[in-house]
Coordinates of N, CA and C in Angstrom, one line a residue:
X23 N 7.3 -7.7 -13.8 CA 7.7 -6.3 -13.8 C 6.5 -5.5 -14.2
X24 N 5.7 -5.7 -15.3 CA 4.7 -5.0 -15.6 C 3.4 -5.2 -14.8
X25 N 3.5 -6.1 -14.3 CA 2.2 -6.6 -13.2 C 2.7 -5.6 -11.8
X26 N 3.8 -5.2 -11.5 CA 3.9 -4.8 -10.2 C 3.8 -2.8 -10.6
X27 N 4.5 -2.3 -12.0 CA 4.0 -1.2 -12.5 C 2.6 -1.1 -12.0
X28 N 1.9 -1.6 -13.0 CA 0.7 -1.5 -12.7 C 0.1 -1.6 -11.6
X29 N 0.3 -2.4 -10.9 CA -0.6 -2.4 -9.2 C 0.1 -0.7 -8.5
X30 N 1.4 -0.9 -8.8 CA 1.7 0.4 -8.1 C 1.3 1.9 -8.8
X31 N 0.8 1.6 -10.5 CA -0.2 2.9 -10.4 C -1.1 2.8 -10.1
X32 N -1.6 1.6 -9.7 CA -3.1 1.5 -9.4 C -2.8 2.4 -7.8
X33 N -1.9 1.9 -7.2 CA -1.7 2.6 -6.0 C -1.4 3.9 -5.7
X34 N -0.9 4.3 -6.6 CA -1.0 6.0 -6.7 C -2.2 6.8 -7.0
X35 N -2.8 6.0 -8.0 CA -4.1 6.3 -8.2 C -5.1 6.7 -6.9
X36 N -5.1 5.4 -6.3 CA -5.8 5.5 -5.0 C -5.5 6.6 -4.1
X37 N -3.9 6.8 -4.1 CA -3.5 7.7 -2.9 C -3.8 9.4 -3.5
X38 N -3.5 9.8 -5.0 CA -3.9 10.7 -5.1 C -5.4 11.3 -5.4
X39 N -6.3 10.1 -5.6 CA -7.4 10.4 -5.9 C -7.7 10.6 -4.1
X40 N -7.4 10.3 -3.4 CA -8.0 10.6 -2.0 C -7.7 11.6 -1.3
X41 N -6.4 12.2 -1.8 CA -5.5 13.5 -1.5 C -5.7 14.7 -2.5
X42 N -6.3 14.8 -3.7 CA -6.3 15.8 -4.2 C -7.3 16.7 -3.6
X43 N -8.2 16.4 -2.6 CA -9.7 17.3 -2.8 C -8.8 17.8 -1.7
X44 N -7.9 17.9 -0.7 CA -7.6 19.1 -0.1 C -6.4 19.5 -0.6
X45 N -6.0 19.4 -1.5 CA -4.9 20.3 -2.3 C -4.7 21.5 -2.3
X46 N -4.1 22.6 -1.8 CA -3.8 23.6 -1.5 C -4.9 24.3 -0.6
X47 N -5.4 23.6 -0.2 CA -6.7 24.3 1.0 C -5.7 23.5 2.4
X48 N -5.2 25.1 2.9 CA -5.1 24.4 4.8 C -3.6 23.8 4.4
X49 N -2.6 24.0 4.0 CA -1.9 23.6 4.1 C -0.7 23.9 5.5
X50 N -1.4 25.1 5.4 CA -0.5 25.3 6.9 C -1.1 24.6 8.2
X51 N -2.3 23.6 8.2 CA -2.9 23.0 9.4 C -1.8 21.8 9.0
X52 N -1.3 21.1 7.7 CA -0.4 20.0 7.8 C 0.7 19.5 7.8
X53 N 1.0 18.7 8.1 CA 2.6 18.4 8.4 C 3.3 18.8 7.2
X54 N 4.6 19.2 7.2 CA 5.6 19.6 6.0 C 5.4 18.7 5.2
X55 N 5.7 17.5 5.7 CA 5.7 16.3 4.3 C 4.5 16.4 4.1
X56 N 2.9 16.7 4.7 CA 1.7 16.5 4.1 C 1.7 17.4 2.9
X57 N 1.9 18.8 3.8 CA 2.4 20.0 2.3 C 3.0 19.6 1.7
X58 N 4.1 19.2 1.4 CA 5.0 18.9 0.3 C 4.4 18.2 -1.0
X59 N 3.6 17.0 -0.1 CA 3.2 16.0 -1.1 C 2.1 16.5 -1.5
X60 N 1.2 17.3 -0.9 CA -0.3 18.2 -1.4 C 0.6 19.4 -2.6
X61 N 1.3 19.5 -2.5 CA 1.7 20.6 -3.7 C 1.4 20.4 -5.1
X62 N 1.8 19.6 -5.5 CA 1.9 18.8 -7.2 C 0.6 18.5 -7.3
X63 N -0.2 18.0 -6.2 CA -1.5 17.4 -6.6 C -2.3 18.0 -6.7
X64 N -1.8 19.9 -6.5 CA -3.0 21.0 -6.4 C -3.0 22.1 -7.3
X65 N -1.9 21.1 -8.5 CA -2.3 22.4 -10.1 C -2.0 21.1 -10.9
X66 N -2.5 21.5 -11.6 CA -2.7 21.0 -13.0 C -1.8 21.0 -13.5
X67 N -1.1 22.1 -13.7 CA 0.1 21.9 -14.2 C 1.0 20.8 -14.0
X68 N 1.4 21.0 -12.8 CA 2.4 20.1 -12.2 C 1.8 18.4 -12.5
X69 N 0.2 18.3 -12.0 CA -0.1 16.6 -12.4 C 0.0 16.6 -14.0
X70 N -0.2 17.3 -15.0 CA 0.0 16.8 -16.3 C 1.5 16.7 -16.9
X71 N 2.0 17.7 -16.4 CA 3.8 17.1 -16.6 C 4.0 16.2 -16.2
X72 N 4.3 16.0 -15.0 CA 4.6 15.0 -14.2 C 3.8 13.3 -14.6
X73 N 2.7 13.3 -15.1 CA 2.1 12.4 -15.4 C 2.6 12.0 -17.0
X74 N 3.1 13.1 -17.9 CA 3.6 13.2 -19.2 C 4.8 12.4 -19.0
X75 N 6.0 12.7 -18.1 CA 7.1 12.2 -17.9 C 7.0 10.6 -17.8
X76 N 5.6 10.4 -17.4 CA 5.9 8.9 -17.0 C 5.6 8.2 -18.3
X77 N 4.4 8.9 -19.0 CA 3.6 8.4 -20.1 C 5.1 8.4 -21.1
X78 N 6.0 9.3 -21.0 CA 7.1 9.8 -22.4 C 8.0 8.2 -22.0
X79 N 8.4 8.1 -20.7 CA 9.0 7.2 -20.5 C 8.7 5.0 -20.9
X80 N 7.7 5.3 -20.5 CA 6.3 4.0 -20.5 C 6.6 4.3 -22.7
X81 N 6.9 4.9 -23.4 CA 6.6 4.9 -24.6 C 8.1 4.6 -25.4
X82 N 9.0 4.7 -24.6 CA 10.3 4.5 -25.0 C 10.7 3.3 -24.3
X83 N 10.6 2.4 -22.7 CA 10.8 1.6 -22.6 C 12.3 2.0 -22.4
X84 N 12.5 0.3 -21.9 CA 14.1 0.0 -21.6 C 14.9 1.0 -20.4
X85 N 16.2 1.1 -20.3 CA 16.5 2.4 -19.5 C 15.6 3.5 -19.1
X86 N 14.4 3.9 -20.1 CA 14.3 5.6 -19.9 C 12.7 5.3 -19.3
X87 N 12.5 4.0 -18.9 CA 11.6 3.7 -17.9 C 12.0 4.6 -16.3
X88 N 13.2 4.2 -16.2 CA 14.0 4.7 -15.1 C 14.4 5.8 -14.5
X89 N 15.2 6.1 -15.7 CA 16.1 7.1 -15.9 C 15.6 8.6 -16.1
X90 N 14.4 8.3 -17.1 CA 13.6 9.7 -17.1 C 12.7 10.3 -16.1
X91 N 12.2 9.6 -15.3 CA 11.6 9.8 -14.0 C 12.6 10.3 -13.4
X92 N 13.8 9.5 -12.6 CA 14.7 10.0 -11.5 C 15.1 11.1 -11.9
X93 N 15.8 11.3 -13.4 CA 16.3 12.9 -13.5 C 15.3 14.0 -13.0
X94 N 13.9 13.5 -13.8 CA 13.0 14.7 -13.3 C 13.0 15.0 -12.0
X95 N 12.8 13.9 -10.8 CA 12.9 14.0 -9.3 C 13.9 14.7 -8.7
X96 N 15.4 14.0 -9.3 CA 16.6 14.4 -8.7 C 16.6 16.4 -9.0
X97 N 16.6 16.6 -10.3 CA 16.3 18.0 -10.6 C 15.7 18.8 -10.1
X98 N 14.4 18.3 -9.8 CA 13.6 19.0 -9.4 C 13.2 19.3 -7.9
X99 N 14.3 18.5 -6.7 CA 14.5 18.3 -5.6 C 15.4 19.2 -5.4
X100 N 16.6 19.6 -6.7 CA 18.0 20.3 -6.8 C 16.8 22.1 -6.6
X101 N 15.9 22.1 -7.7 CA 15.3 23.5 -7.9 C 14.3 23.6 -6.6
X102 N 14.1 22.3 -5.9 CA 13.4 23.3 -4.6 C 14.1 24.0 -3.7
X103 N 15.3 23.0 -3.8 CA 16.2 23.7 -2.8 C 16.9 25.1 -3.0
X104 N 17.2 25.1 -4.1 CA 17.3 25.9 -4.5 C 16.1 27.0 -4.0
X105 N 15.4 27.1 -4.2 CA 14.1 28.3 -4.3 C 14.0 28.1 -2.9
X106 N 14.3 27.3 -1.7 CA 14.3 27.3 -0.4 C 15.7 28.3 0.1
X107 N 16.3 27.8 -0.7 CA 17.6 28.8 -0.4 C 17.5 30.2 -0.5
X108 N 16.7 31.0 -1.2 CA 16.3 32.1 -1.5 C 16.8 32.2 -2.7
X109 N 17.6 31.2 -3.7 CA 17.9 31.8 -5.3 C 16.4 31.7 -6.1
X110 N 16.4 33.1 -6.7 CA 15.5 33.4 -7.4 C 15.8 32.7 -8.9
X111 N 14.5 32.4 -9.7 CA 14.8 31.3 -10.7 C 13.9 32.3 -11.6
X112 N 14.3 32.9 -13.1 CA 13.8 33.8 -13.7 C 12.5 32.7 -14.4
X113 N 11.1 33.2 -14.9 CA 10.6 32.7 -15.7 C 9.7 31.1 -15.0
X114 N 9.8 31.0 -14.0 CA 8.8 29.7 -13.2 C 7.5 29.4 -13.9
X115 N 7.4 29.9 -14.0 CA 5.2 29.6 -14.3 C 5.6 29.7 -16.2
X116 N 6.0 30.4 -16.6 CA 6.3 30.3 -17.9 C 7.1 28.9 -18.1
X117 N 8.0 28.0 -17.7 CA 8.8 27.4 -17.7 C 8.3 25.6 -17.2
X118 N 7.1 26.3 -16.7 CA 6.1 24.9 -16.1 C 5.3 24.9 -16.9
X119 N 4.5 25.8 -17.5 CA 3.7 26.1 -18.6 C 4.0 25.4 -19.7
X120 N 5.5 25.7 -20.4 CA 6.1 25.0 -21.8 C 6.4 23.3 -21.0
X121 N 6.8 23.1 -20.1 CA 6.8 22.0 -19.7 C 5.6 21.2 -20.1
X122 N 4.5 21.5 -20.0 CA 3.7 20.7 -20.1 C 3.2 20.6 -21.1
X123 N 3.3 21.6 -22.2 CA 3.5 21.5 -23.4 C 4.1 19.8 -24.0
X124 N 5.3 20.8 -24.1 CA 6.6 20.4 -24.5 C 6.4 18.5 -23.8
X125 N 6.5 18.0 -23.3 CA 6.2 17.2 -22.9 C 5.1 16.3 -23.3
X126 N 4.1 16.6 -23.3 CA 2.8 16.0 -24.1 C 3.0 16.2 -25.3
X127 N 3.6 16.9 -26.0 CA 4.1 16.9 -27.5 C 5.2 15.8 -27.6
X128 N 5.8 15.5 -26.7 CA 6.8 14.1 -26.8 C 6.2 13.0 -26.8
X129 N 5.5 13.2 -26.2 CA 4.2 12.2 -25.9 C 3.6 11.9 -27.2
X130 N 2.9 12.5 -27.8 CA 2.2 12.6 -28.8 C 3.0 12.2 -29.6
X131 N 3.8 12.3 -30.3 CA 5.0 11.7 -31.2 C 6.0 10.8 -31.1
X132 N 5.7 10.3 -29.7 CA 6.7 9.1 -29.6 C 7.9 9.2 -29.9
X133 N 8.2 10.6 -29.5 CA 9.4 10.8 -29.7 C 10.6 10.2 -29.2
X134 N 11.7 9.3 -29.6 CA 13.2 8.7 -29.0 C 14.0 9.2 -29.3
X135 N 14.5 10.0 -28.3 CA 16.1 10.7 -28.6 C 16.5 10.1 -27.4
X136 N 18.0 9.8 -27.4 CA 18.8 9.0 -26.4 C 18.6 9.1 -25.4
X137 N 18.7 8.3 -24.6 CA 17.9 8.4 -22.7 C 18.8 9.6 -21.9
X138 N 20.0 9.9 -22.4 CA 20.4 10.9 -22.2 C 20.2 12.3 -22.0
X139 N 19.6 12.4 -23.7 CA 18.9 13.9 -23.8 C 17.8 13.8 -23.1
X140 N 16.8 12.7 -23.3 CA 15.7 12.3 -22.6 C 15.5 12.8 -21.1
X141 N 16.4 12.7 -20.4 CA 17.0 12.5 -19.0 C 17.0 14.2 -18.5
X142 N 18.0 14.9 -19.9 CA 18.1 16.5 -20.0 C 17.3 16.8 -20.1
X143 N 16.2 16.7 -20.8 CA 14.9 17.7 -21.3 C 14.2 17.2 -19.9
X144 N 13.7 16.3 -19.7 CA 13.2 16.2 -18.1 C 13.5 16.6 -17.0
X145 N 14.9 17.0 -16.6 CA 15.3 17.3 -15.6 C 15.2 19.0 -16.1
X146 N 15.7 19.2 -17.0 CA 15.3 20.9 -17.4 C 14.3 21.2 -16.5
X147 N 13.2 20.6 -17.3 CA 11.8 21.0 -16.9 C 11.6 21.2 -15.0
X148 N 12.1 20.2 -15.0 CA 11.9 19.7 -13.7 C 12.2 20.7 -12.3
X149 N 13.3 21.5 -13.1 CA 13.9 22.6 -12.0 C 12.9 23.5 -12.1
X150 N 12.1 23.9 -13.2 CA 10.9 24.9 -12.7 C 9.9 24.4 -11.4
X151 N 9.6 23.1 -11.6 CA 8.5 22.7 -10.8 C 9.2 22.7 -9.7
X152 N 10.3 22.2 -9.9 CA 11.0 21.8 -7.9 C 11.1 23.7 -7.6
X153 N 11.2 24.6 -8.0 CA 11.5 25.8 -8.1 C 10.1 26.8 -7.5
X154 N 9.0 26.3 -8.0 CA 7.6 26.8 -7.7 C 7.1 25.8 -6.3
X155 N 7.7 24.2 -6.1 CA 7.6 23.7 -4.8 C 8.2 24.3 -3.8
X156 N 9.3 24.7 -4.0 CA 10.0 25.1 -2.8 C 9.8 26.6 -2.4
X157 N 9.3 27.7 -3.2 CA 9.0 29.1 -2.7 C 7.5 28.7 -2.3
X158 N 6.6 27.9 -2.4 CA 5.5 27.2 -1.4 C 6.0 26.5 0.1
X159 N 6.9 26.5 0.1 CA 7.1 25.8 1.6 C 6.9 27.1 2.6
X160 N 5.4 26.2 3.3 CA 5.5 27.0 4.7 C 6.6 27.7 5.5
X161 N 5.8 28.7 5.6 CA 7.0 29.4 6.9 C 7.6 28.3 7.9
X162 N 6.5 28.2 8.3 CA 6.8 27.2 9.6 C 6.9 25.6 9.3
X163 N 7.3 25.4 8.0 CA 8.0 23.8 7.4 C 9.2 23.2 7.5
X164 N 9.3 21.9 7.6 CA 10.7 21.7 7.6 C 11.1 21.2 6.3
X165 N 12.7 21.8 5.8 CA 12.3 22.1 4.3 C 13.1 20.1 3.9
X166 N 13.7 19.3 4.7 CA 13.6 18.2 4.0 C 12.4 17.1 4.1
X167 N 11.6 17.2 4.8 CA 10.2 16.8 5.1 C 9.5 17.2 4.1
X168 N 9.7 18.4 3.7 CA 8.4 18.9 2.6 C 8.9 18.5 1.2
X169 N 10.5 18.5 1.1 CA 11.2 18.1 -0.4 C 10.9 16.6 -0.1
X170 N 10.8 16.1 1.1 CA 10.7 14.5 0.5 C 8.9 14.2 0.1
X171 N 8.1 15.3 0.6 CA 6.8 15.2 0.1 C 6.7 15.5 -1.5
X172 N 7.2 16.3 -1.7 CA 7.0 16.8 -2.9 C 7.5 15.4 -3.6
X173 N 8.4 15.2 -3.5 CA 9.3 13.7 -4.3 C 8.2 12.6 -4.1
X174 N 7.9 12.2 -3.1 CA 7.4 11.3 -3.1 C 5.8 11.0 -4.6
X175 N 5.4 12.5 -3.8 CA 4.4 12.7 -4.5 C 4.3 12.7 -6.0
X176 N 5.6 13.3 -6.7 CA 5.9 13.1 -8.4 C 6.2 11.9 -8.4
X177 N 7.1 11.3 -8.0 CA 7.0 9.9 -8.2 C 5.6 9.0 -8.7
X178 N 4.7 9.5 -7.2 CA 4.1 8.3 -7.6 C 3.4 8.7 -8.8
X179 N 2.9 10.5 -9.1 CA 2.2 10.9 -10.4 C 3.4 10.2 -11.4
X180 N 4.9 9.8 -11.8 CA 5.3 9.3 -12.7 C 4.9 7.9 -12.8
X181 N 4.6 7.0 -11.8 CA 4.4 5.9 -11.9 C 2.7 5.9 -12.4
X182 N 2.0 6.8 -12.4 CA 0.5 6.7 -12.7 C 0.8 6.5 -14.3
X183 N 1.7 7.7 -14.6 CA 2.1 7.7 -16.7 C 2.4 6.6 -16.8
X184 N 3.7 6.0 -16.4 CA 4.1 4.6 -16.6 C 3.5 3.3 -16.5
X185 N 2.5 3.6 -15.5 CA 1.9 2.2 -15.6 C 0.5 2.3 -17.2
X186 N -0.2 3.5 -16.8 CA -0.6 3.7 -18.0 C -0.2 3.1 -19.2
X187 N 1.1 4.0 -19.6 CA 1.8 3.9 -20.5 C 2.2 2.5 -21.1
X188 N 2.7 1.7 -20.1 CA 2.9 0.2 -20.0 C 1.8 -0.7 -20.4
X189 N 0.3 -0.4 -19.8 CA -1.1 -0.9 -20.1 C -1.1 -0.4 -21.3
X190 N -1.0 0.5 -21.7 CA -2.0 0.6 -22.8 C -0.8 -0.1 -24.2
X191 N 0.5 -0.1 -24.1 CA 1.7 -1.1 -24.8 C 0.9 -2.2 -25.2
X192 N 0.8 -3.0 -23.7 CA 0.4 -4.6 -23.2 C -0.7 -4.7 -23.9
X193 N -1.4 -4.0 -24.0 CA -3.0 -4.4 -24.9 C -3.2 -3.9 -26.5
X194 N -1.9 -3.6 -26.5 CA -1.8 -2.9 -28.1 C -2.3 -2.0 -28.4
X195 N -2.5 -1.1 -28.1 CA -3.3 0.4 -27.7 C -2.2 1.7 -27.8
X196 N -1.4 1.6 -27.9 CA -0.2 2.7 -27.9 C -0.9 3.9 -28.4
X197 N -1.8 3.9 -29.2 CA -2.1 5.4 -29.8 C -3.0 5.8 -28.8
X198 N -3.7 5.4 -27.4 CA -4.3 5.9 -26.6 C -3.3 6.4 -25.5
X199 N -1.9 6.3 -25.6 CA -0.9 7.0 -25.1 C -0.7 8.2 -26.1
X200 N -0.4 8.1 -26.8 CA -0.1 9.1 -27.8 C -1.2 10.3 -27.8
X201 N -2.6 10.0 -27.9 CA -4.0 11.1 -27.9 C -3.6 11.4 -26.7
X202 N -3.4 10.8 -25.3 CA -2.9 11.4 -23.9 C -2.1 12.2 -24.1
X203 N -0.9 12.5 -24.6 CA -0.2 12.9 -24.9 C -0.6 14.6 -25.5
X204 N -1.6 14.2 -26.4 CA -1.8 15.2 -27.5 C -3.0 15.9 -25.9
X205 N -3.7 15.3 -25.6 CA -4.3 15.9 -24.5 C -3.7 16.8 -23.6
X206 N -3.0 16.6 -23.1 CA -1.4 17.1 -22.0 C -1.4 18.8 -22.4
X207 N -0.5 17.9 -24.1 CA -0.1 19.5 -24.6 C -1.3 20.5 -24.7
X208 N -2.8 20.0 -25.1 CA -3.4 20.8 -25.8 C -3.7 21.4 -24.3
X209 N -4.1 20.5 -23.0 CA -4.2 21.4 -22.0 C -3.3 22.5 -21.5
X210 N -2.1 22.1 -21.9 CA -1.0 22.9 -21.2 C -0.8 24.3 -22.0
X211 N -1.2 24.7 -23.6 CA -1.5 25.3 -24.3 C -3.2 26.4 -23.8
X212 N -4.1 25.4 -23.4 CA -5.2 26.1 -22.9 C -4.7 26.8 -21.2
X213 N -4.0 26.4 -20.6 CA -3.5 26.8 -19.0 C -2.5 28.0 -19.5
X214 N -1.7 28.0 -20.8 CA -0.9 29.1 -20.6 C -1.9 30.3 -21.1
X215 N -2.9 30.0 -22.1 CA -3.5 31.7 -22.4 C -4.7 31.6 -21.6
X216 N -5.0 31.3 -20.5 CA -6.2 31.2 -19.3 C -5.6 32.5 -18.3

């Protein structure tokens, strides 16, 4: 199980290190799902949350390996549609902002509250991001093509945290999750007064 984590962040690695350098340049030359999946990869914001969720999960183990990823996806698939729908979502960029805070501060503390809340505070978050994905969908997009890019593409930024997260467990290293962690927040703190 942790041998196949790992290869498959190695494999996200690969796919988003080769997709970020046209992140939000030209998005209307690419397919909906190419947009979809170029979205997350082309702020900061979004890859340090999203990479937090995995690292918060990879730190708790058991269930919230799982669990705290899908909420964030499922959620945050619910807030694109939403924002595709035309419902306006008060506070977006402020709400992504503390996310990524708030999140690397979990991180940083190794914090365990029940996979449940775990699941809540993730998927919270998560409706901002799916919320700011989906008022980016091209005019001329097709909006389940672009929701399944966007998904796809957190995913695999959760499996990058997770596999991390998992490595650095396996080698007895945990506090180089935790400084990650403290990294996250401290950037997501420098991105809100920038």
């Amino acid at each position: 199980m942790k041998t196949t984590m790992v290869k498959a962040s190695v494999g996200a690695v690969l796919v988003i290190g080769s997709n970020a350098v046209f992140a939000h340049a030209g998005h209307e030359h690419t397919s909906s799902f190419m947009s979809g999946f170029l979205h997350p990869m082309g702020g900061l914001d979004h890859l340090l949350a999203m990479i937090a969720v995995g690292l918060w999960a990879a730190s708790m183990g058991g269930r919230a390996l799982w669990t705290v990823p899908m909420a964030f996806v499922a959620m945050m698939l619910l807030g694109g549609g939403a924002a595709m729908a035309g419902l306006e979502v008060p506070f977006v960029e402020q709400g992504i902002l503390l996310s990524v805070m708030v999140l690397g501060g979990l991180v940083l503390g190794a914090k365990r509250l029940p996979v449940a809340a775990c699941a809540a505070i993730a998927g919270g978050f998560a409706v901002f991001h799916g919320v700011a994905h989906g008022m980016e969908m091209p005019a001329n997009g097709t909006a389940a093509q672009y929701a399944l890019g966007f998904a796809v593409a957190t995913t695999a930024l959760h499996l990058v945290g997770l596999g991390f997260g998992q490595l650095m467990a396996r080698i007895g290293t945990p506090l180089v999750t935790r400084l990650s962690g403290s990294a996250i927040a401290v950037l997501g703190l420098l991105l809100s007064i920038a």
